[in-house]
């Protein structure tokens, strides 16, 4: 049997038997409680680590126990995990989905088993998909806000510093570090940040848009190569999250920028602990708090409400809802209000 066929046979065996190829972690005592199956896209992601820790802590004394799995940023692994959770007949499914094309089939499976399904911190199912089942919800940060915050921070820097136009061409030449192709947060941050700069009356020029998978190491390597090729042209670096912004900062430092060298403003999103340290250090210009505590607690609140048979509304959840979308707000963070990033 060839290797591909063998792994296919193994994975289908695992799915049928409800076994997880990558293991599953339990949180909360499941005795007498309903269980929510979680499919996180990548345990190695800084923001996801914080959010899932919050949900797991909520489950310790909460009414719903958890069974959590890691897709390791791999769509096949995600499919294995979700199928294994359905095979185990969990009572709720929460998915940090990396394959929007599969949303409809996931909703159909939840419908077949008559269990609620929550899409969290990911691209929403379409409005038609959301309407296809009464027990489907989408919980997400209002990602356009984080783009606007980045755009405003860079515009403000540009207007306040006459030397911000490093090559003097009258345009803000920028690099965009993209998190994930086709991901809602990523798309909104990429588009809305630049739209805001333009709305602020600044002409822009995109030097390069680079896909870095939300990862610090990838951002560092890619920025290092752009710096080597046309470092003198870069006026600003936009990163869809703090991890990638920190990778850019590492590359800048290694090439003699920042500190005593030329300054290039870098903006991120999340206000992770390390992101906030970089703001304190003066290497990260601005970020916005994408609060993993709010995300984790909101997810668990929705599970609790569902468990108690309560309605899901703006009032009961404590967040803004449009239809079945539950939106979480960002807070702009600069060196002037670092204390607001505490969670
Ligand atoms: C966060 C990123 C994270 C991504 C994972 C985003 O909301 O800002 O840091 O990598 O979610 O899905």
GROMACS .gro file of N, CA, C and O and ligand atoms in nm, residues 41 45 47-48 96 121 141 183 185 189 214 240-241 269-270 290, ligand 1:
model
   76
   41UNK      N    1  -0.747   2.633   1.551
   41UNK     CA    2  -0.669   2.618   1.427
   41UNK      C    3  -0.522   2.586   1.452
   41UNK      O    4  -0.458   2.513   1.377
   45UNK      N    5  -0.018   2.925   1.803
   45UNK     CA    6  -0.045   3.067   1.780
   45UNK      C    7  -0.060   3.140   1.915
   45UNK      O    8  -0.138   3.099   2.001
   47UNK      N    9  -0.201   3.422   2.013
   47UNK     CA   10  -0.334   3.471   2.049
   47UNK      C   11  -0.428   3.355   2.082
   47UNK      O   12  -0.503   3.359   2.180
   48UNK      N   13  -0.420   3.250   2.005
   48UNK     CA   14  -0.506   3.133   2.027
   48UNK      C   15  -0.473   3.067   2.161
   48UNK      O   16  -0.561   3.022   2.234
   96UNK      N   17  -1.273   2.715   1.513
   96UNK     CA   18  -1.186   2.827   1.474
   96UNK      C   19  -1.142   2.790   1.331
   96UNK      O   20  -1.031   2.753   1.305
  121UNK      N   21  -1.363   3.336   1.596
  121UNK     CA   22  -1.236   3.395   1.551
  121UNK      C   23  -1.195   3.346   1.412
  121UNK      O   24  -1.085   3.303   1.389
  141UNK      N   25  -1.400   3.929   1.645
  141UNK     CA   26  -1.372   4.068   1.670
  141UNK      C   27  -1.421   4.146   1.547
  141UNK      O   28  -1.424   4.092   1.436
  183UNK      N   29  -0.876   3.483   0.517
  183UNK     CA   30  -0.923   3.490   0.656
  183UNK      C   31  -0.984   3.628   0.680
  183UNK      O   32  -0.929   3.729   0.637
  185UNK      N   33  -1.027   3.830   0.950
  185UNK     CA   34  -0.950   3.929   1.024
  185UNK      C   35  -0.838   3.985   0.936
  185UNK      O   36  -0.812   4.105   0.931
  189UNK      N   37  -0.808   4.374   0.808
  189UNK     CA   38  -0.693   4.455   0.855
  189UNK      C   39  -0.613   4.507   0.735
  189UNK      O   40  -0.567   4.622   0.734
  214UNK      N   41   0.058   3.442   0.990
  214UNK     CA   42   0.047   3.492   1.128
  214UNK      C   43   0.177   3.472   1.206
  214UNK      O   44   0.179   3.490   1.327
  240UNK      N   45  -0.064   4.222   1.012
  240UNK     CA   46  -0.200   4.183   1.054
  240UNK      C   47  -0.206   4.136   1.199
  240UNK      O   48  -0.314   4.123   1.255
  241UNK      N   49  -0.091   4.103   1.260
  241UNK     CA   50  -0.093   4.074   1.405
  241UNK      C   51   0.043   4.111   1.467
  241UNK      O   52   0.139   4.142   1.395
  269UNK      N   53  -0.148   4.414   1.556
  269UNK     CA   54  -0.282   4.397   1.614
  269UNK      C   55  -0.273   4.286   1.718
  269UNK      O   56  -0.203   4.186   1.695
  270UNK      N   57  -0.341   4.300   1.826
  270UNK     CA   58  -0.362   4.200   1.932
  270UNK      C   59  -0.330   4.257   2.071
  270UNK      O   60  -0.396   4.225   2.167
  290UNK      N   61  -0.696   4.308   2.094
  290UNK     CA   62  -0.789   4.206   2.047
  290UNK      C   63  -0.795   4.114   2.167
  290UNK      O   64  -0.707   4.032   2.186
  344LIG     C1   65  -0.534   3.726   1.578
  344LIG     C2   66  -0.408   3.662   1.530
  344LIG     C3   67  -0.424   3.514   1.528
  344LIG     C4   68  -0.546   3.477   1.449
  344LIG     C5   69  -0.572   3.330   1.453
  344LIG     C6   70  -0.649   3.681   1.493
  344LIG     O1   71  -0.766   3.740   1.542
  344LIG     O2   72  -0.521   3.864   1.570
  344LIG     O3   73  -0.299   3.694   1.612
  344LIG     O4   74  -0.309   3.458   1.472
  344LIG     O5   75  -0.659   3.543   1.501
  344LIG     O6   76  -0.692   3.293   1.395
   0.00000   0.00000   0.00000
